[in-house]
GROMACS .gro file of C-alpha atoms in nm:
model
  314
    1UNK     CA    1   2.320   1.113   0.543
    2UNK     CA    2   2.117   0.825   0.625
    3UNK     CA    3   1.828   0.628   0.488
    4UNK     CA    4   1.510   0.859   0.577
    5UNK     CA    5   1.155   0.705   0.554
    6UNK     CA    6   0.836   0.956   0.560
    7UNK     CA    7   0.487   0.849   0.597
    8UNK     CA    8   0.274   1.162   0.468
    9UNK     CA    9  -0.054   1.247   0.636
   10UNK     CA   10  -0.326   1.160   0.324
   11UNK     CA   11  -0.588   1.105   0.535
   12UNK     CA   12  -0.735   0.799   0.493
   13UNK     CA   13  -0.478   0.669   0.254
   14UNK     CA   14  -0.123   0.541   0.245
   15UNK     CA   15   0.152   0.718   0.114
   16UNK     CA   16   0.534   0.637   0.225
   17UNK     CA   17   0.878   0.740   0.122
   18UNK     CA   18   1.243   0.602   0.122
   19UNK     CA   19   1.454   0.872   0.046
   20UNK     CA   20   1.840   0.695   0.038
   21UNK     CA   21   2.147   0.806   0.098
   22UNK     CA   22   2.227   0.856  -0.271
   23UNK     CA   23   1.892   1.099  -0.279
   24UNK     CA   24   1.703   0.824  -0.473
   25UNK     CA   25   1.349   0.837  -0.393
   26UNK     CA   26   1.104   0.498  -0.369
   27UNK     CA   27   0.754   0.576  -0.341
   28UNK     CA   28   0.495   0.316  -0.173
   29UNK     CA   29   0.153   0.363  -0.215
   30UNK     CA   30   0.002   0.759  -0.330
   31UNK     CA   31  -0.312   0.811  -0.116
   32UNK     CA   32  -0.647   0.914  -0.254
   33UNK     CA   33  -0.538   1.224  -0.468
   34UNK     CA   34  -0.693   1.437  -0.248
   35UNK     CA   35  -0.550   1.784  -0.115
   36UNK     CA   36  -0.637   2.013   0.138
   37UNK     CA   37  -0.487   2.228   0.399
   38UNK     CA   38  -0.546   1.906   0.662
   39UNK     CA   39  -0.436   1.665   0.405
   40UNK     CA   40  -0.130   1.606   0.210
   41UNK     CA   41  -0.013   1.452  -0.125
   42UNK     CA   42   0.297   1.302  -0.251
   43UNK     CA   43   0.292   1.498  -0.565
   44UNK     CA   44   0.307   1.776  -0.308
   45UNK     CA   45   0.589   1.654  -0.151
   46UNK     CA   46   0.780   1.601  -0.425
   47UNK     CA   47   0.726   1.949  -0.536
   48UNK     CA   48   0.845   2.110  -0.230
   49UNK     CA   49   1.136   1.924  -0.223
   50UNK     CA   50   1.192   1.948  -0.557
   51UNK     CA   51   1.185   1.605  -0.686
   52UNK     CA   52   1.120   1.547  -1.030
   53UNK     CA   53   1.168   1.207  -1.025
   54UNK     CA   54   1.068   0.880  -0.870
   55UNK     CA   55   1.334   0.571  -0.859
   56UNK     CA   56   1.060   0.331  -0.761
   57UNK     CA   57   0.687   0.364  -0.762
   58UNK     CA   58   0.515   0.100  -0.574
   59UNK     CA   59   0.123   0.003  -0.536
   60UNK     CA   60   0.080  -0.257  -0.260
   61UNK     CA   61  -0.291  -0.362  -0.394
   62UNK     CA   62  -0.571  -0.150  -0.614
   63UNK     CA   63  -0.794   0.094  -0.392
   64UNK     CA   64  -0.858   0.451  -0.445
   65UNK     CA   65  -0.658   0.561  -0.137
   66UNK     CA   66  -0.372   0.413  -0.251
   67UNK     CA   67  -0.350   0.441  -0.658
   68UNK     CA   68  -0.508   0.783  -0.703
   69UNK     CA   69  -0.221   0.957  -0.595
   70UNK     CA   70   0.025   0.759  -0.815
   71UNK     CA   71  -0.141   0.803  -1.135
   72UNK     CA   72  -0.161   1.227  -1.051
   73UNK     CA   73   0.234   1.166  -1.021
   74UNK     CA   74   0.280   0.962  -1.328
   75UNK     CA   75   0.093   1.230  -1.545
   76UNK     CA   76   0.371   1.453  -1.456
   77UNK     CA   77   0.638   1.342  -1.322
   78UNK     CA   78   0.945   1.094  -1.432
   79UNK     CA   79   0.931   0.733  -1.316
   80UNK     CA   80   1.199   0.493  -1.344
   81UNK     CA   81   1.088   0.165  -1.172
   82UNK     CA   82   0.755   0.067  -1.090
   83UNK     CA   83   0.624  -0.257  -0.923
   84UNK     CA   84   0.247  -0.304  -0.979
   85UNK     CA   85   0.026  -0.586  -0.849
   86UNK     CA   86  -0.137  -0.706  -1.184
   87UNK     CA   87  -0.067  -0.699  -1.584
   88UNK     CA   88  -0.346  -0.543  -1.740
   89UNK     CA   89  -0.699  -0.690  -1.708
   90UNK     CA   90  -0.999  -0.698  -1.921
   91UNK     CA   91  -1.271  -0.479  -1.797
   92UNK     CA   92  -1.645  -0.452  -1.906
   93UNK     CA   93  -1.747  -0.191  -2.168
   94UNK     CA   94  -1.827   0.135  -2.000
   95UNK     CA   95  -2.165   0.195  -2.187
   96UNK     CA   96  -2.236  -0.162  -1.999
   97UNK     CA   97  -2.142  -0.029  -1.652
   98UNK     CA   98  -2.324   0.284  -1.713
   99UNK     CA   99  -2.687   0.114  -1.798
  100UNK     CA  100  -2.646  -0.187  -1.578
  101UNK     CA  101  -2.439  -0.110  -1.283
  102UNK     CA  102  -2.542   0.029  -0.967
  103UNK     CA  103  -2.335   0.336  -0.794
  104UNK     CA  104  -2.082   0.112  -0.610
  105UNK     CA  105  -1.992  -0.101  -0.922
  106UNK     CA  106  -1.976   0.273  -1.109
  107UNK     CA  107  -1.723   0.335  -0.832
  108UNK     CA  108  -1.508  -0.011  -0.834
  109UNK     CA  109  -1.533   0.028  -1.243
  110UNK     CA  110  -1.368   0.384  -1.256
  111UNK     CA  111  -1.102   0.260  -0.963
  112UNK     CA  112  -0.983  -0.046  -1.172
  113UNK     CA  113  -0.990   0.192  -1.507
  114UNK     CA  114  -0.748   0.424  -1.308
  115UNK     CA  115  -0.499   0.159  -1.213
  116UNK     CA  116  -0.531   0.056  -1.605
  117UNK     CA  117  -0.482   0.402  -1.712
  118UNK     CA  118  -0.154   0.411  -1.423
  119UNK     CA  119  -0.024   0.101  -1.613
  120UNK     CA  120  -0.061   0.282  -1.971
  121UNK     CA  121   0.103   0.625  -1.863
  122UNK     CA  122   0.396   0.450  -1.733
  123UNK     CA  123   0.440   0.244  -2.039
  124UNK     CA  124   0.398   0.579  -2.239
  125UNK     CA  125   0.682   0.764  -2.051
  126UNK     CA  126   0.896   0.420  -2.043
  127UNK     CA  127   0.898   0.347  -1.711
  128UNK     CA  128   1.049  -0.019  -1.643
  129UNK     CA  129   0.721  -0.222  -1.488
  130UNK     CA  130   0.792  -0.504  -1.289
  131UNK     CA  131   0.517  -0.702  -1.183
  132UNK     CA  132   0.532  -0.810  -0.817
  133UNK     CA  133   0.505  -1.161  -0.904
  134UNK     CA  134   0.868  -1.135  -0.995
  135UNK     CA  135   0.930  -1.100  -0.637
  136UNK     CA  136   0.737  -1.414  -0.540
  137UNK     CA  137   1.022  -1.650  -0.306
  138UNK     CA  138   1.266  -1.605  -0.058
  139UNK     CA  139   1.518  -1.614  -0.354
  140UNK     CA  140   1.369  -1.321  -0.562
  141UNK     CA  141   1.261  -1.117  -0.268
  142UNK     CA  142   1.507  -0.789  -0.261
  143UNK     CA  143   1.376  -0.530  -0.463
  144UNK     CA  144   1.674  -0.306  -0.410
  145UNK     CA  145   1.967  -0.259  -0.206
  146UNK     CA  146   2.184   0.027  -0.132
  147UNK     CA  147   2.466   0.086   0.094
  148UNK     CA  148   2.364  -0.177   0.342
  149UNK     CA  149   1.959  -0.053   0.320
  150UNK     CA  150   1.779  -0.350   0.208
  151UNK     CA  151   1.417  -0.333   0.061
  152UNK     CA  152   1.221  -0.661   0.016
  153UNK     CA  153   0.895  -0.795  -0.082
  154UNK     CA  154   0.738  -1.057   0.179
  155UNK     CA  155   0.379  -1.098   0.064
  156UNK     CA  156   0.232  -1.254  -0.139
  157UNK     CA  157   0.463  -1.502  -0.309
  158UNK     CA  158   0.394  -1.822  -0.540
  159UNK     CA  159   0.124  -1.990  -0.388
  160UNK     CA  160  -0.062  -1.734  -0.158
  161UNK     CA  161  -0.428  -1.688  -0.255
  162UNK     CA  162  -0.516  -1.390  -0.432
  163UNK     CA  163  -0.884  -1.391  -0.440
  164UNK     CA  164  -0.927  -1.043  -0.568
  165UNK     CA  165  -0.687  -1.110  -0.870
  166UNK     CA  166  -0.889  -1.438  -0.904
  167UNK     CA  167  -1.210  -1.258  -0.927
  168UNK     CA  168  -1.079  -1.053  -1.210
  169UNK     CA  169  -0.924  -1.298  -1.413
  170UNK     CA  170  -1.239  -1.489  -1.407
  171UNK     CA  171  -1.447  -1.196  -1.523
  172UNK     CA  172  -1.254  -1.099  -1.765
  173UNK     CA  173  -1.220  -1.469  -1.926
  174UNK     CA  174  -1.624  -1.477  -1.917
  175UNK     CA  175  -1.715  -1.224  -2.184
  176UNK     CA  176  -1.996  -1.448  -2.278
  177UNK     CA  177  -2.184  -1.381  -1.945
  178UNK     CA  178  -2.209  -1.030  -2.001
  179UNK     CA  179  -2.616  -1.075  -2.062
  180UNK     CA  180  -2.653  -1.191  -1.711
  181UNK     CA  181  -2.437  -0.907  -1.525
  182UNK     CA  182  -2.159  -1.159  -1.432
  183UNK     CA  183  -1.883  -0.969  -1.512
  184UNK     CA  184  -2.045  -0.679  -1.342
  185UNK     CA  185  -2.126  -0.850  -0.999
  186UNK     CA  186  -1.738  -1.000  -1.000
  187UNK     CA  187  -1.625  -0.606  -1.077
  188UNK     CA  188  -1.759  -0.488  -0.745
  189UNK     CA  189  -1.691  -0.817  -0.557
  190UNK     CA  190  -1.331  -0.701  -0.643
  191UNK     CA  191  -1.377  -0.450  -0.404
  192UNK     CA  192  -1.443  -0.636  -0.127
  193UNK     CA  193  -1.163  -0.857  -0.162
  194UNK     CA  194  -0.856  -0.626  -0.261
  195UNK     CA  195  -0.724  -0.601   0.063
  196UNK     CA  196  -0.671  -0.982   0.077
  197UNK     CA  197  -0.398  -0.962  -0.236
  198UNK     CA  198  -0.210  -0.652  -0.063
  199UNK     CA  199   0.155  -0.626  -0.053
  200UNK     CA  200   0.374  -0.631   0.245
  201UNK     CA  201   0.741  -0.489   0.216
  202UNK     CA  202   1.020  -0.441   0.489
  203UNK     CA  203   1.296  -0.199   0.473
  204UNK     CA  204   1.614  -0.328   0.704
  205UNK     CA  205   1.966  -0.198   0.762
  206UNK     CA  206   2.202  -0.481   0.737
  207UNK     CA  207   2.430  -0.379   1.025
  208UNK     CA  208   2.080  -0.292   1.245
  209UNK     CA  209   1.852  -0.578   1.181
  210UNK     CA  210   1.683  -0.437   1.475
  211UNK     CA  211   1.595  -0.124   1.284
  212UNK     CA  212   1.355  -0.238   1.046
  213UNK     CA  213   1.049  -0.089   0.903
  214UNK     CA  214   0.770  -0.312   0.784
  215UNK     CA  215   0.498  -0.147   0.536
  216UNK     CA  216   0.198  -0.364   0.594
  217UNK     CA  217  -0.021  -0.213   0.326
  218UNK     CA  218  -0.379  -0.331   0.383
  219UNK     CA  219  -0.334  -0.723   0.458
  220UNK     CA  220  -0.569  -0.872   0.658
  221UNK     CA  221  -0.557  -1.108   0.917
  222UNK     CA  222  -0.535  -1.414   0.720
  223UNK     CA  223  -0.241  -1.290   0.522
  224UNK     CA  224  -0.036  -1.210   0.826
  225UNK     CA  225  -0.091  -1.530   0.972
  226UNK     CA  226   0.003  -1.698   0.629
  227UNK     CA  227   0.337  -1.463   0.644
  228UNK     CA  228   0.391  -1.521   1.016
  229UNK     CA  229   0.432  -1.891   0.973
  230UNK     CA  230   0.663  -1.832   0.699
  231UNK     CA  231   0.943  -1.594   0.807
  232UNK     CA  232   1.006  -1.391   1.130
  233UNK     CA  233   0.818  -1.056   1.054
  234UNK     CA  234   0.931  -0.890   1.425
  235UNK     CA  235   1.010  -0.512   1.323
  236UNK     CA  236   1.107  -0.200   1.511
  237UNK     CA  237   0.851  -0.011   1.309
  238UNK     CA  238   0.504  -0.124   1.181
  239UNK     CA  239   0.281   0.068   0.927
  240UNK     CA  240  -0.020  -0.052   1.052
  241UNK     CA  241  -0.253  -0.263   0.818
  242UNK     CA  242  -0.570  -0.118   0.701
  243UNK     CA  243  -0.583   0.231   0.887
  244UNK     CA  244  -0.584   0.012   1.228
  245UNK     CA  245  -0.917  -0.160   1.172
  246UNK     CA  246  -0.936  -0.488   1.356
  247UNK     CA  247  -0.936  -0.694   1.030
  248UNK     CA  248  -0.559  -0.615   1.008
  249UNK     CA  249  -0.439  -0.491   1.304
  250UNK     CA  250  -0.544  -0.663   1.611
  251UNK     CA  251  -0.373  -0.866   1.946
  252UNK     CA  252  -0.295  -1.180   1.742
  253UNK     CA  253  -0.120  -0.957   1.465
  254UNK     CA  254   0.079  -0.776   1.691
  255UNK     CA  255   0.201  -1.077   1.843
  256UNK     CA  256   0.314  -1.199   1.536
  257UNK     CA  257   0.494  -0.839   1.475
  258UNK     CA  258   0.607  -0.676   1.858
  259UNK     CA  259   0.673  -0.384   1.696
  260UNK     CA  260   0.829  -0.114   1.887
  261UNK     CA  261   0.618   0.160   1.695
  262UNK     CA  262   0.275   0.161   1.513
  263UNK     CA  263   0.220   0.416   1.257
  264UNK     CA  264  -0.148   0.422   1.158
  265UNK     CA  265  -0.241   0.583   0.843
  266UNK     CA  266  -0.565   0.761   0.922
  267UNK     CA  267  -0.676   1.116   0.980
  268UNK     CA  268  -0.772   1.260   1.304
  269UNK     CA  269  -1.175   1.299   1.218
  270UNK     CA  270  -1.182   0.920   1.094
  271UNK     CA  271  -0.994   0.797   1.400
  272UNK     CA  272  -1.247   0.897   1.680
  273UNK     CA  273  -1.446   0.558   1.590
  274UNK     CA  274  -1.131   0.337   1.681
  275UNK     CA  275  -0.985   0.538   1.928
  276UNK     CA  276  -1.140   0.235   2.196
  277UNK     CA  277  -1.036  -0.053   2.033
  278UNK     CA  278  -0.681   0.094   1.990
  279UNK     CA  279  -0.648   0.165   2.369
  280UNK     CA  280  -0.750  -0.188   2.455
  281UNK     CA  281  -0.470  -0.281   2.216
  282UNK     CA  282  -0.217  -0.129   2.384
  283UNK     CA  283  -0.277  -0.362   2.676
  284UNK     CA  284  -0.107  -0.630   2.464
  285UNK     CA  285   0.188  -0.440   2.347
  286UNK     CA  286   0.458  -0.193   2.485
  287UNK     CA  287   0.456  -0.021   2.120
  288UNK     CA  288   0.371   0.324   2.092
  289UNK     CA  289   0.090   0.444   1.839
  290UNK     CA  290   0.099   0.735   1.601
  291UNK     CA  291  -0.178   0.864   1.355
  292UNK     CA  292  -0.067   1.008   1.057
  293UNK     CA  293  -0.340   1.255   1.092
  294UNK     CA  294  -0.238   1.388   1.429
  295UNK     CA  295   0.003   1.653   1.327
  296UNK     CA  296  -0.061   2.010   1.188
  297UNK     CA  297   0.049   2.146   0.846
  298UNK     CA  298   0.447   2.212   0.896
  299UNK     CA  299   0.473   1.988   1.198
  300UNK     CA  300   0.711   1.685   1.196
  301UNK     CA  301   0.752   1.389   1.422
  302UNK     CA  302   1.069   1.183   1.450
  303UNK     CA  303   1.107   0.829   1.610
  304UNK     CA  304   1.470   0.704   1.671
  305UNK     CA  305   1.532   0.396   1.496
  306UNK     CA  306   1.921   0.333   1.488
  307UNK     CA  307   2.035   0.426   1.124
  308UNK     CA  308   1.727   0.462   0.962
  309UNK     CA  309   1.562   0.820   1.024
  310UNK     CA  310   1.169   0.794   1.057
  311UNK     CA  311   0.954   1.062   1.054
  312UNK     CA  312   0.564   1.143   1.023
  313UNK     CA  313   0.420   1.450   0.882
  314UNK     CA  314   0.449   1.711   0.620
   0.00000   0.00000   0.00000
């Protein structure tokens, strides 16, 4: 059996599975928690495939379209190990949010509360929780290695800016500022900055260095530039960052990564606004573009990638 990567169609969101020859399963992000006839859910994938346990659960950053599905899984399935972006932080009292917050602030509060619930649920079930800061250097970047297949944490490393985390930390340590809504404003500000804190991971085969897969999370251009200056990030298959929006997927970023295949996690309906931009990008690359939402339920598309089997679809 070869290692297999499957990119699920979770609409506007990320959920990517790695199944190792041993049968171990690693899930990177979980989508927004919604499920429909045209949108999958990683929990549904686990049920279809009779998988009762995740060996690794990985969250690249805190946004609903990445964290919600993971919480759904943690509530009903066993998770052996998890890599999460931040240790628990302080949120403003819910009553304060309801009294003073606008709808957007309430949304961000609920999102951050879901993350803290994920940490709690995993802790309660005995999951070994690892904070991604443990992988913050070239010496400490390998997450796991099995039968020549290696999974590595590439970003962020120690010293890389984490503006969203800085906002959370500052808000949580300035409780005296409740009266002027300082914490509420910073909680909302977190949403706009979270993509800058996104993790990036690489799956590679020791014997086939050209057959790797780069999982870009939602990292934006400044982070990609920082990463490209640090290491060689050329790859065979790129899981495109930030659903193919220009701030995470453009000619400069493509020039650093030089992928053969680009997989964009987005629904067909929401992709229509970006088709012209992507068509222009194709003039800068020989890469093939794929949309996770382009396949109907039950359809699968396989991409040849050496001994790493790559599949898109339900």
